[in-house]
Coordinates of N, CA and C and ligand atoms in Angstrom, one line a residue:
M1 N -34.1 -11.9 -72.9 CA -35.5 -11.5 -72.9 C -35.8 -11.2 -74.4
K2 N -36.5 -12.2 -75.0 CA -36.9 -11.9 -76.4 C -38.2 -11.2 -76.6
W3 N -38.9 -11.1 -75.5 CA -40.3 -10.5 -75.6 C -40.4 -9.6 -74.3
P4 N -39.8 -8.4 -74.5 CA -39.8 -7.5 -73.3 C -41.2 -7.1 -72.8
R5 N -42.2 -7.2 -73.7 CA -43.5 -6.9 -73.2 C -44.1 -7.9 -72.2
H6 N -43.4 -8.9 -71.9 CA -43.8 -9.8 -70.8 C -43.7 -9.0 -69.5
V7 N -42.8 -8.1 -69.4 CA -42.6 -7.4 -68.2 C -43.6 -6.2 -68.1
K8 N -44.4 -6.3 -67.1 CA -45.4 -5.3 -66.9 C -45.0 -4.2 -65.9
R9 N -44.2 -4.6 -65.0 CA -43.7 -3.6 -63.9 C -42.4 -4.1 -63.3
P10 N -41.5 -3.3 -63.0 CA -41.3 -2.0 -63.4 C -41.0 -1.9 -64.8
S11 N -40.1 -0.9 -65.3 CA -39.7 -0.9 -66.6 C -38.8 -2.0 -66.9
V12 N -38.6 -2.4 -68.2 CA -37.8 -3.6 -68.5 C -36.3 -3.3 -68.0
S13 N -35.8 -2.1 -68.2 CA -34.5 -1.8 -67.6 C -34.3 -2.0 -66.1
T14 N -35.3 -1.4 -65.5 CA -35.3 -1.5 -64.0 C -35.4 -3.0 -63.6
F15 N -36.3 -3.7 -64.3 CA -36.5 -5.1 -63.9 C -35.2 -5.9 -64.0
R16 N -34.6 -5.7 -65.2 CA -33.3 -6.4 -65.4 C -32.4 -6.2 -64.3
R17 N -32.3 -4.8 -63.9 CA -31.2 -4.4 -62.9 C -31.6 -4.9 -61.6
Q18 N -32.9 -4.9 -61.2 CA -33.3 -5.2 -59.9 C -33.3 -6.8 -59.6
I19 N -33.5 -7.5 -60.6 CA -33.5 -8.9 -60.5 C -32.2 -9.6 -60.4
R20 N -31.2 -8.9 -60.9 CA -29.8 -9.4 -60.9 C -29.3 -9.7 -59.6
G21 N -28.7 -10.9 -59.3 CA -28.1 -11.2 -58.0 C -29.1 -11.6 -56.9
R22 N -30.4 -11.6 -57.2 CA -31.3 -12.0 -56.2 C -31.4 -13.5 -55.9
T23 N -31.9 -13.9 -54.8 CA -32.0 -15.2 -54.4 C -33.4 -15.7 -54.2
V24 N -33.9 -16.7 -54.8 CA -35.2 -17.3 -54.7 C -35.3 -17.8 -53.3
T25 N -36.4 -17.5 -52.6 CA -36.5 -18.0 -51.2 C -37.8 -19.0 -51.1
D26 N -38.7 -18.9 -52.1 CA -39.9 -19.7 -52.0 C -40.5 -19.7 -53.3
V27 N -41.5 -20.6 -53.5 CA -42.4 -20.6 -54.7 C -43.8 -20.8 -54.1
L28 N -44.7 -19.8 -54.4 CA -46.1 -19.9 -53.9 C -47.1 -19.7 -55.1
R29 N -48.3 -19.7 -54.7 CA -49.4 -19.4 -55.7 C -50.5 -18.6 -55.0
R30 N -51.1 -17.7 -55.6 CA -52.2 -17.0 -55.2 C -53.1 -16.8 -56.3
G31 N -54.3 -17.3 -56.3 CA -55.3 -17.2 -57.5 C -54.5 -17.8 -58.6
K32 N -54.5 -17.1 -59.8 CA -53.8 -17.6 -61.0 C -52.4 -17.1 -61.0
F33 N -51.9 -16.4 -60.0 CA -50.5 -15.8 -60.0 C -49.5 -16.8 -59.4
I34 N -48.3 -17.0 -60.0 CA -47.2 -17.6 -59.4 C -46.3 -16.6 -58.7
L35 N -46.1 -16.8 -57.4 CA -45.4 -15.8 -56.6 C -44.0 -16.5 -56.3
I36 N -42.9 -15.8 -56.6 CA -41.7 -16.3 -56.3 C -40.9 -15.2 -55.4
P37 N -41.0 -15.3 -54.0 CA -40.4 -14.3 -53.2 C -38.9 -14.5 -53.3
L38 N -38.3 -13.4 -53.4 CA -36.8 -13.2 -53.5 C -36.3 -12.6 -52.2
D39 N -35.0 -12.6 -52.1 CA -34.4 -12.1 -50.8 C -34.8 -10.5 -50.7
E40 N -35.0 -9.9 -51.9 CA -35.6 -8.6 -51.8 C -36.7 -8.6 -53.0
Q41 N -37.9 -8.1 -52.7 CA -39.0 -8.1 -53.7 C -39.5 -9.5 -53.9
V42 N -40.6 -9.5 -54.7 CA -41.2 -10.7 -55.1 C -41.5 -10.8 -56.7
L43 N -41.0 -11.8 -57.3 CA -41.3 -12.0 -58.7 C -42.6 -12.6 -58.9
V44 N -43.5 -12.0 -59.7 CA -44.8 -12.5 -60.0 C -45.0 -12.8 -61.4
I45 N -45.5 -14.0 -61.6 CA -45.7 -14.5 -63.1 C -47.1 -14.9 -63.3
H46 N -47.7 -14.5 -64.3 CA -49.1 -14.9 -64.7 C -48.9 -15.6 -66.0
L47 N -49.3 -16.9 -66.2 CA -49.1 -17.7 -67.4 C -50.1 -17.3 -68.4
M48 N -51.3 -16.7 -68.0 CA -52.4 -16.4 -69.0 C -52.7 -17.7 -69.8
M49 N -53.0 -17.5 -71.1 CA -53.6 -18.6 -71.9 C -52.5 -19.8 -72.2
S50 N -51.4 -19.4 -72.6 CA -50.5 -20.4 -73.1 C -49.1 -20.5 -72.5
G51 N -49.0 -19.8 -71.3 CA -47.7 -19.7 -70.6 C -47.3 -21.1 -69.9
D52 N -46.1 -21.4 -69.8 CA -45.5 -22.6 -69.2 C -44.1 -22.3 -68.7
L53 N -43.9 -22.7 -67.5 CA -42.6 -22.5 -66.9 C -41.9 -23.8 -66.7
H54 N -40.6 -23.8 -67.1 CA -39.8 -25.0 -66.7 C -38.3 -24.7 -66.6
M55 N -37.7 -25.6 -65.8 CA -36.3 -25.5 -65.5 C -35.5 -26.3 -66.6
Q56 N -34.5 -25.7 -67.1 CA -33.6 -26.2 -68.1 C -32.2 -25.9 -67.8
E57 N -31.3 -26.8 -68.2 CA -29.9 -26.5 -68.1 C -29.6 -25.5 -69.3
S58 N -28.7 -24.5 -68.9 CA -28.5 -23.5 -69.9 C -27.9 -24.0 -71.3
T59 N -27.3 -25.1 -71.2 CA -26.7 -25.7 -72.5 C -27.8 -26.2 -73.4
N60 N -29.0 -26.5 -72.9 CA -30.1 -27.0 -73.8 C -30.5 -25.9 -74.7
P61 N -30.7 -26.2 -76.0 CA -31.1 -25.2 -77.0 C -32.5 -24.6 -76.5
R62 N -32.6 -23.3 -76.8 CA -33.7 -22.5 -76.4 C -34.9 -22.8 -77.4
G63 N -36.1 -23.1 -76.8 CA -37.3 -23.4 -77.6 C -37.8 -22.1 -78.2
K64 N -38.6 -22.4 -79.3 CA -39.1 -21.3 -80.1 C -39.9 -20.3 -79.3
F65 N -40.7 -20.8 -78.3 CA -41.6 -19.9 -77.5 C -41.0 -19.5 -76.2
E66 N -39.8 -19.9 -75.9 CA -39.1 -19.6 -74.6 C -38.7 -18.1 -74.6
H67 N -39.6 -17.2 -74.5 CA -39.3 -15.8 -74.7 C -38.6 -15.1 -73.6
T68 N -38.8 -15.5 -72.4 CA -38.2 -14.9 -71.1 C -37.5 -16.0 -70.3
V69 N -36.2 -15.7 -70.1 CA -35.5 -16.7 -69.4 C -34.7 -16.1 -68.2
F70 N -34.8 -16.7 -67.0 CA -34.1 -16.2 -65.8 C -32.9 -17.2 -65.6
E71 N -31.7 -16.6 -65.5 CA -30.5 -17.4 -65.4 C -30.2 -17.6 -63.9
F72 N -29.9 -18.8 -63.5 CA -29.4 -19.1 -62.2 C -27.9 -19.4 -62.2
E73 N -27.3 -19.0 -61.0 CA -25.7 -19.3 -60.9 C -25.4 -20.7 -61.2
S74 N -26.3 -21.6 -60.8 CA -26.0 -23.0 -60.9 C -25.9 -23.5 -62.3
G75 N -26.1 -22.6 -63.3 CA -26.2 -23.1 -64.7 C -27.5 -23.4 -65.2
W76 N -28.5 -23.4 -64.4 CA -29.9 -23.7 -64.7 C -30.6 -22.5 -65.1
Q77 N -31.7 -22.6 -65.9 CA -32.5 -21.5 -66.3 C -33.9 -21.8 -66.0
L78 N -34.7 -20.8 -65.5 CA -36.1 -20.9 -65.5 C -36.6 -20.3 -66.8
R79 N -37.3 -21.0 -67.6 CA -37.7 -20.6 -68.9 C -39.2 -20.4 -68.9
F80 N -39.6 -19.2 -69.4 CA -41.1 -18.9 -69.5 C -41.4 -18.9 -71.0
S81 N -42.0 -20.1 -71.3 CA -42.5 -20.4 -72.7 C -43.9 -19.8 -72.9
D82 N -44.2 -19.1 -73.9 CA -45.4 -18.5 -74.0 C -45.8 -18.2 -75.6
S83 N -46.4 -19.2 -76.2 CA -46.6 -19.1 -77.7 C -47.5 -17.9 -78.0
R84 N -48.6 -17.6 -77.2 CA -49.4 -16.5 -77.5 C -49.0 -15.2 -77.0
K85 N -48.0 -15.2 -76.1 CA -47.4 -13.9 -75.6 C -48.3 -13.1 -74.7
F86 N -49.3 -13.8 -74.1 CA -50.2 -13.0 -73.3 C -49.7 -12.9 -71.8
G87 N -48.7 -13.7 -71.5 CA -48.2 -13.8 -70.1 C -47.7 -12.5 -69.6
R88 N -47.5 -12.5 -68.3 CA -47.0 -11.2 -67.6 C -46.0 -11.6 -66.5
V89 N -45.0 -10.7 -66.3 CA -44.0 -10.8 -65.3 C -43.9 -9.5 -64.6
M90 N -43.9 -9.6 -63.3 CA -43.8 -8.3 -62.5 C -42.8 -8.5 -61.4
L91 N -42.2 -7.4 -61.0 CA -41.3 -7.5 -59.8 C -42.0 -6.4 -58.8
L92 N -42.6 -7.0 -57.7 CA -43.3 -6.1 -56.8 C -42.5 -6.1 -55.4
K93 N -42.9 -5.1 -54.6 CA -42.2 -4.9 -53.3 C -42.6 -6.1 -52.4
D94 N -43.9 -6.4 -52.3 CA -44.3 -7.6 -51.6 C -45.6 -8.1 -52.2
V95 N -46.2 -9.1 -51.6 CA -47.4 -9.8 -52.2 C -48.8 -9.1 -51.9
S96 N -48.7 -8.1 -51.0 CA -49.9 -7.5 -50.5 C -50.8 -7.0 -51.6
E97 N -50.2 -6.4 -52.6 CA -51.0 -5.8 -53.7 C -51.8 -6.9 -54.4
I98 N -51.1 -8.0 -54.7 CA -51.8 -9.1 -55.4 C -52.9 -9.7 -54.4
D99 N -52.4 -9.9 -53.2 CA -53.3 -10.5 -52.2 C -54.6 -9.7 -52.0
N100 N -54.5 -8.4 -51.9 CA -55.6 -7.5 -51.6 C -56.6 -7.4 -52.8
S101 N -56.1 -7.7 -53.9 CA -56.9 -7.6 -55.2 C -57.8 -8.9 -55.4
L102 N -57.5 -9.9 -54.6 CA -58.1 -11.2 -55.0 C -59.1 -11.6 -53.8
G103 N -60.1 -12.4 -54.3 CA -61.0 -13.0 -53.3 C -60.4 -14.2 -52.6
P104 N -61.2 -14.9 -51.8 CA -60.6 -16.0 -51.1 C -60.1 -17.2 -52.0
E105 N -59.3 -18.0 -51.5 CA -58.8 -19.2 -52.2 C -59.9 -20.3 -52.0
P106 N -60.5 -20.9 -53.1 CA -61.5 -21.8 -52.9 C -61.2 -23.1 -52.3
L107 N -59.9 -23.4 -52.3 CA -59.5 -24.8 -51.7 C -59.0 -24.5 -50.3
A108 N -58.9 -23.3 -49.8 CA -58.5 -23.1 -48.4 C -59.5 -23.6 -47.4
D109 N -59.0 -23.9 -46.2 CA -60.0 -24.5 -45.2 C -61.0 -23.4 -44.8
D110 N -60.7 -22.2 -44.8 CA -61.7 -21.2 -44.4 C -62.8 -20.8 -45.5
F111 N -62.6 -21.4 -46.6 CA -63.7 -21.1 -47.7 C -64.7 -22.2 -47.5
D112 N -65.7 -21.8 -46.8 CA -66.9 -22.7 -46.4 C -68.1 -22.2 -47.1
P113 N -69.2 -23.0 -47.1 CA -70.4 -22.5 -47.8 C -71.0 -21.2 -47.3
R114 N -70.7 -20.9 -46.0 CA -71.2 -19.7 -45.5 C -70.5 -18.5 -46.1
L115 N -69.1 -18.6 -46.3 CA -68.4 -17.5 -46.9 C -68.9 -17.3 -48.4
L116 N -69.0 -18.5 -49.1 CA -69.5 -18.5 -50.5 C -70.9 -17.8 -50.6
G117 N -71.7 -18.1 -49.6 CA -73.1 -17.6 -49.6 C -73.0 -16.1 -49.4
E118 N -72.2 -15.6 -48.5 CA -72.0 -14.2 -48.3 C -71.7 -13.4 -49.6
I119 N -70.7 -14.0 -50.3 CA -70.3 -13.4 -51.5 C -71.4 -13.4 -52.6
L120 N -72.1 -14.5 -52.7 CA -73.2 -14.6 -53.7 C -74.3 -13.6 -53.4
L121 N -74.7 -13.5 -52.1 CA -75.8 -12.6 -51.7 C -75.4 -11.1 -51.8
K122 N -74.2 -10.8 -51.5 CA -73.8 -9.5 -51.5 C -73.7 -8.8 -52.8
H123 N -73.2 -9.7 -53.9 CA -73.0 -9.0 -55.1 C -74.1 -9.1 -56.1
K124 N -75.0 -9.9 -56.0 CA -76.2 -9.9 -56.8 C -75.8 -9.8 -58.3
R125 N -75.1 -10.8 -58.7 CA -74.7 -10.8 -60.1 C -75.1 -12.2 -60.7
L126 N -74.9 -12.3 -62.1 CA -75.2 -13.6 -62.6 C -74.0 -14.5 -62.2
L127 N -74.4 -15.8 -62.0 CA -73.4 -16.8 -61.4 C -72.1 -16.8 -62.3
K128 N -72.3 -17.0 -63.5 CA -71.0 -17.2 -64.4 C -70.0 -16.1 -64.2
P129 N -70.4 -14.8 -64.5 CA -69.4 -13.8 -64.4 C -69.0 -13.5 -63.0
L130 N -69.8 -13.8 -62.1 CA -69.4 -13.6 -60.6 C -68.3 -14.5 -60.3
L131 N -68.5 -15.9 -60.7 CA -67.5 -16.8 -60.3 C -66.2 -16.6 -61.1
M132 N -66.3 -16.0 -62.3 CA -65.0 -15.7 -63.0 C -64.3 -14.6 -62.6
D133 N -64.9 -13.8 -61.7 CA -64.3 -12.5 -61.2 C -63.3 -12.8 -60.1
Q134 N -62.0 -12.5 -60.4 CA -60.9 -12.9 -59.4 C -61.1 -12.2 -58.1
H135 N -61.8 -11.0 -58.2 CA -62.0 -10.3 -56.9 C -63.0 -11.0 -55.9
M136 N -63.8 -11.9 -56.6 CA -64.8 -12.5 -55.8 C -64.3 -13.8 -55.2
I137 N -63.8 -14.6 -56.0 CA -63.1 -15.8 -55.7 C -61.8 -16.0 -56.5
A138 N -60.7 -16.4 -56.0 CA -59.5 -16.4 -56.7 C -59.3 -17.7 -57.4
G139 N -58.8 -17.6 -58.7 CA -58.3 -18.8 -59.3 C -59.3 -19.6 -60.2
L140 N -60.6 -19.2 -60.3 CA -61.4 -20.0 -61.1 C -61.4 -19.4 -62.6
G141 N -61.2 -20.2 -63.5 CA -61.2 -19.8 -65.0 C -62.4 -20.4 -65.6
N142 N -62.5 -20.1 -66.9 CA -63.8 -20.5 -67.7 C -64.1 -22.1 -67.6
I143 N -63.1 -22.9 -67.6 CA -63.3 -24.3 -67.6 C -63.9 -24.7 -66.3
Y144 N -63.2 -24.3 -65.2 CA -63.6 -24.7 -63.8 C -65.0 -24.1 -63.4
V145 N -65.3 -23.0 -63.9 CA -66.6 -22.4 -63.6 C -67.7 -23.3 -64.2
D146 N -67.5 -23.6 -65.5 CA -68.6 -24.4 -66.2 C -68.7 -25.8 -65.6
E147 N -67.6 -26.3 -65.2 CA -67.6 -27.6 -64.6 C -68.3 -27.6 -63.2
A148 N -68.0 -26.6 -62.5 CA -68.5 -26.5 -61.0 C -70.0 -26.3 -61.2
L149 N -70.5 -25.4 -62.1 CA -71.9 -25.1 -62.3 C -72.7 -26.4 -62.6
H150 N -72.1 -27.2 -63.5 CA -72.7 -28.4 -63.8 C -72.8 -29.4 -62.7
R151 N -71.7 -29.5 -61.9 CA -71.8 -30.4 -60.8 C -72.9 -29.9 -59.8
A152 N -73.0 -28.6 -59.7 CA -74.0 -28.1 -58.7 C -75.4 -28.0 -59.3
K153 N -75.6 -28.4 -60.6 CA -76.8 -28.3 -61.3 C -77.4 -26.9 -61.2
L154 N -76.6 -25.9 -61.6 CA -77.1 -24.5 -61.5 C -76.8 -23.9 -62.9
H155 N -77.8 -23.2 -63.4 CA -77.8 -22.5 -64.7 C -76.8 -21.3 -64.6
P156 N -75.9 -21.2 -65.5 CA -74.9 -20.0 -65.5 C -75.5 -18.6 -65.4
L157 N -76.8 -18.5 -65.8 CA -77.4 -17.2 -65.8 C -78.3 -16.9 -64.5
R158 N -78.2 -17.9 -63.6 CA -79.0 -17.7 -62.3 C -78.4 -16.4 -61.6
H159 N -79.2 -15.7 -60.9 CA -78.8 -14.6 -60.1 C -78.2 -15.1 -58.8
S160 N -77.0 -14.5 -58.5 CA -76.2 -15.1 -57.3 C -77.1 -15.0 -56.0
D161 N -78.0 -14.0 -55.9 CA -78.7 -13.8 -54.6 C -80.0 -14.7 -54.6
S162 N -80.2 -15.5 -55.7 CA -81.4 -16.3 -55.7 C -81.2 -17.8 -55.2
L163 N -80.0 -18.1 -54.8 CA -79.7 -19.5 -54.4 C -80.1 -19.8 -53.0
N164 N -80.8 -20.9 -52.7 CA -81.1 -21.3 -51.4 C -79.8 -22.0 -50.8
A165 N -80.0 -22.4 -49.5 CA -78.8 -22.9 -48.7 C -78.3 -24.3 -49.4
G166 N -79.3 -25.0 -49.9 CA -78.8 -26.3 -50.4 C -78.1 -26.1 -51.7
E167 N -78.5 -25.1 -52.5 CA -77.8 -24.8 -53.8 C -76.4 -24.1 -53.5
I168 N -76.3 -23.3 -52.5 CA -75.0 -22.8 -52.2 C -74.0 -23.8 -51.7
K169 N -74.6 -24.8 -50.9 CA -73.7 -25.9 -50.5 C -73.3 -26.7 -51.8
A170 N -74.2 -26.9 -52.7 CA -73.9 -27.7 -53.9 C -72.9 -27.0 -54.8
L171 N -72.9 -25.7 -54.8 CA -72.1 -24.9 -55.6 C -70.6 -25.0 -55.0
W172 N -70.6 -24.8 -53.7 CA -69.3 -24.9 -52.9 C -68.7 -26.3 -53.2
K173 N -69.5 -27.3 -53.1 CA -68.9 -28.7 -53.3 C -68.5 -28.8 -54.9
G174 N -69.2 -28.2 -55.7 CA -68.9 -28.3 -57.2 C -67.6 -27.5 -57.5
I175 N -67.4 -26.4 -56.9 CA -66.2 -25.6 -57.1 C -65.0 -26.5 -56.6
R176 N -65.1 -27.0 -55.4 CA -64.0 -27.7 -54.8 C -63.7 -29.0 -55.6
R177 N -64.8 -29.7 -56.0 CA -64.5 -31.0 -56.7 C -64.0 -30.8 -58.0
S178 N -64.4 -29.7 -58.7 CA -63.9 -29.4 -60.0 C -62.4 -29.1 -60.0
L179 N -62.0 -28.3 -59.0 CA -60.6 -28.0 -58.9 C -59.7 -29.2 -58.5
Q180 N -60.3 -30.0 -57.6 CA -59.6 -31.2 -57.2 C -59.4 -32.2 -58.3
A181 N -60.5 -32.3 -59.2 CA -60.4 -33.1 -60.4 C -59.3 -32.6 -61.3
G182 N -59.2 -31.2 -61.5 CA -58.2 -30.7 -62.4 C -56.8 -31.0 -61.9
L183 N -56.7 -30.9 -60.5 CA -55.4 -31.1 -59.8 C -54.9 -32.6 -60.0
R184 N -56.0 -33.5 -59.9 CA -55.7 -34.9 -60.1 C -55.2 -35.3 -61.4
H185 N -55.7 -34.5 -62.4 CA -55.4 -34.8 -63.8 C -54.2 -33.9 -64.3
N186 N -53.6 -33.2 -63.3 CA -52.4 -32.3 -63.7 C -52.9 -31.1 -64.6
G187 N -54.1 -30.7 -64.5 CA -54.6 -29.6 -65.2 C -55.0 -30.0 -66.7
A188 N -55.5 -29.0 -67.5 CA -55.9 -29.3 -68.8 C -55.0 -28.7 -69.8
S189 N -54.8 -29.4 -71.0 CA -54.0 -29.0 -72.0 C -54.9 -28.7 -73.3
I190 N -55.4 -27.4 -73.4 CA -56.2 -27.1 -74.5 C -55.4 -26.4 -75.6
D191 N -54.2 -26.2 -75.3 CA -53.3 -25.4 -76.3 C -52.2 -26.5 -76.7
W192 N -52.0 -26.7 -77.9 CA -51.1 -27.7 -78.4 C -49.6 -27.5 -77.9
V193 N -49.3 -26.3 -77.6 CA -47.9 -26.2 -77.1 C -47.7 -26.3 -75.6
Y194 N -48.9 -26.4 -74.9 CA -48.8 -26.4 -73.4 C -48.6 -27.9 -72.9
R195 N -47.6 -28.1 -72.1 CA -47.4 -29.5 -71.7 C -48.1 -29.8 -70.4
G196 N -49.3 -29.8 -70.3 CA -50.1 -29.9 -69.1 C -50.6 -31.4 -68.9
G197 N -51.7 -31.5 -68.2 CA -52.2 -32.8 -67.9 C -53.3 -33.2 -68.9
D198 N -54.2 -34.1 -68.4 CA -55.2 -34.6 -69.4 C -56.6 -34.3 -68.8
F199 N -56.8 -33.3 -68.0 CA -58.1 -33.0 -67.5 C -59.1 -32.8 -68.6
Q200 N -58.6 -32.3 -69.8 CA -59.6 -32.0 -70.9 C -60.3 -33.3 -71.4
N201 N -59.7 -34.5 -71.1 CA -60.4 -35.7 -71.4 C -61.5 -36.1 -70.4
H202 N -61.6 -35.3 -69.4 CA -62.5 -35.7 -68.3 C -63.6 -34.6 -68.1
F203 N -63.7 -33.6 -69.0 CA -64.6 -32.5 -68.8 C -66.1 -33.0 -68.8
R204 N -66.9 -32.5 -68.0 CA -68.4 -32.9 -68.0 C -69.1 -32.1 -69.1
V205 N -68.9 -30.8 -69.1 CA -69.6 -29.9 -70.1 C -68.7 -29.0 -71.0
Y206 N -67.5 -28.6 -70.4 CA -66.7 -27.6 -71.1 C -66.2 -28.1 -72.4
G207 N -66.4 -27.4 -73.5 CA -66.0 -27.7 -74.9 C -66.7 -29.0 -75.4
R208 N -67.8 -29.4 -74.9 CA -68.5 -30.6 -75.3 C -69.9 -30.3 -75.9
K209 N -70.0 -29.1 -76.5 CA -71.3 -28.8 -77.2 C -71.9 -29.9 -78.1
G210 N -73.1 -30.3 -77.9 CA -73.7 -31.3 -78.7 C -73.5 -32.7 -78.3
E211 N -72.5 -32.9 -77.4 CA -72.2 -34.1 -76.8 C -73.1 -34.4 -75.6
P212 N -73.3 -35.7 -75.3 CA -74.2 -36.0 -74.1 C -73.7 -35.6 -72.8
C213 N -74.7 -35.1 -72.0 CA -74.4 -34.9 -70.5 C -74.0 -36.1 -69.8
P214 N -72.9 -36.2 -69.0 CA -72.6 -37.4 -68.4 C -73.7 -37.8 -67.3
V215 N -74.6 -37.0 -66.9 CA -75.6 -37.4 -66.0 C -76.9 -37.9 -66.6
C216 N -77.4 -37.1 -67.7 CA -78.7 -37.4 -68.2 C -78.7 -37.6 -69.7
A217 N -77.5 -37.5 -70.4 CA -77.4 -37.7 -71.8 C -78.0 -36.7 -72.7
T218 N -78.6 -35.6 -72.1 CA -79.0 -34.5 -72.9 C -77.8 -33.8 -73.6
A219 N -78.0 -33.3 -74.9 CA -76.9 -32.7 -75.5 C -76.5 -31.4 -74.8
I220 N -75.2 -31.2 -74.6 CA -74.7 -30.0 -74.0 C -74.9 -28.8 -74.9
V221 N -75.2 -27.7 -74.3 CA -75.5 -26.4 -75.0 C -74.3 -25.5 -74.7
R222 N -74.0 -24.7 -75.8 CA -73.0 -23.6 -75.6 C -73.7 -22.2 -75.8
I223 N -73.5 -21.3 -74.9 CA -74.0 -19.9 -75.0 C -72.7 -19.0 -74.7
V224 N -72.9 -17.7 -74.9 CA -71.8 -16.8 -74.7 C -72.3 -16.0 -73.6
V225 N -71.6 -15.9 -72.5 CA -71.9 -15.0 -71.3 C -70.6 -14.2 -71.0
G226 N -70.8 -12.9 -71.1 CA -69.7 -12.0 -70.8 C -68.5 -12.3 -71.7
Q227 N -68.8 -12.5 -72.9 CA -67.9 -12.8 -74.1 C -67.1 -14.1 -73.9
R228 N -67.6 -15.0 -72.9 CA -66.9 -16.3 -72.8 C -67.9 -17.4 -73.2
G229 N -67.3 -18.4 -73.9 CA -68.1 -19.6 -74.2 C -68.4 -20.3 -72.9
T230 N -69.8 -20.6 -72.8 CA -70.3 -21.1 -71.6 C -71.0 -22.4 -71.9
H231 N -70.7 -23.5 -71.2 CA -71.3 -24.8 -71.6 C -72.1 -25.3 -70.4
F232 N -73.3 -25.8 -70.7 CA -74.2 -26.4 -69.6 C -75.2 -27.4 -70.2
C233 N -75.7 -28.2 -69.3 CA -76.8 -29.1 -69.6 C -78.1 -28.5 -69.4
P234 N -79.0 -28.3 -70.5 CA -80.3 -27.7 -70.3 C -81.3 -28.5 -69.4
T235 N -81.0 -29.8 -69.3 CA -81.9 -30.6 -68.4 C -81.5 -30.5 -66.9
C236 N -80.2 -30.7 -66.7 CA -79.6 -30.7 -65.3 C -79.6 -29.3 -64.7
Q237 N -79.4 -28.3 -65.6 CA -79.1 -26.9 -65.1 C -80.3 -26.0 -65.6
V238 N -81.5 -26.2 -65.1 CA -82.6 -25.4 -65.6 C -82.4 -24.0 -65.2
E239 N -82.9 -23.1 -66.0 CA -82.7 -21.6 -65.8 C -83.5 -21.1 -64.5
E240 N -84.7 -21.4 -64.4 CA -85.5 -20.9 -63.3 C -85.9 -22.0 -62.3
H241 N -85.5 -21.8 -61.1 CA -85.8 -22.8 -60.0 C -86.9 -22.1 -59.1
A242 N -87.7 -22.9 -58.6 CA -88.7 -22.4 -57.7 C -87.9 -21.8 -56.5
Q243 N -88.1 -20.6 -56.1 CA -87.3 -20.0 -55.1 C -87.9 -20.5 -53.7
S244 N -87.0 -20.6 -52.9 CA -87.4 -21.0 -51.5 C -86.8 -20.1 -50.4
Ligands
ZN301 ZN1 -77.7 -33.4 -67.8

């Protein structure tokens, strides 16, 4: 462990002691967390901005950013590479703590327009920060929210309780389609050290300030909402809709 600050809980020494000799029983995901249930406790990893996990034989030389390494008896290693060192590793008793802190999974069968509508109506917030909030819906990051709002033709600063049924349905569809597009392209690689997919070549608005909207060719605009760069088409995503 070259970067002990990866370990958020418990203390580094307890973490080292408790993870020794454990057996991996599964690999799961909840929101942006990777959950690795062990025969006792569960290993939780958050990749954050630049994290990457890969299996390597222990004889392979260690990469510059492979700060945290888990050794397996088979001679293989799970290596957590993280150039910006924002990633986190935790050892928890069970997944309930993570589970209870997160909103529904947007790709789950029970995430329907009605459930999304309830969340939007109840919280009365601006769309962009609400959708980014992991307590509301789990797993949406900056890219996927911008892409989903463009697909739904909704301005990022619309109030969540101002959407009509058609707009809620469009947003629901936009969220699912954006995530599915990301999965299809194996995710986005916006960091040079991250060995991800090519979704970044298919963005509709994210990171495309001044470039033409794929729907109407208007130049994409970038604003800052809640300290996050936010991209949208001022023609497709008008700020004020007639309320119905
Ligand atoms: Zn447009």
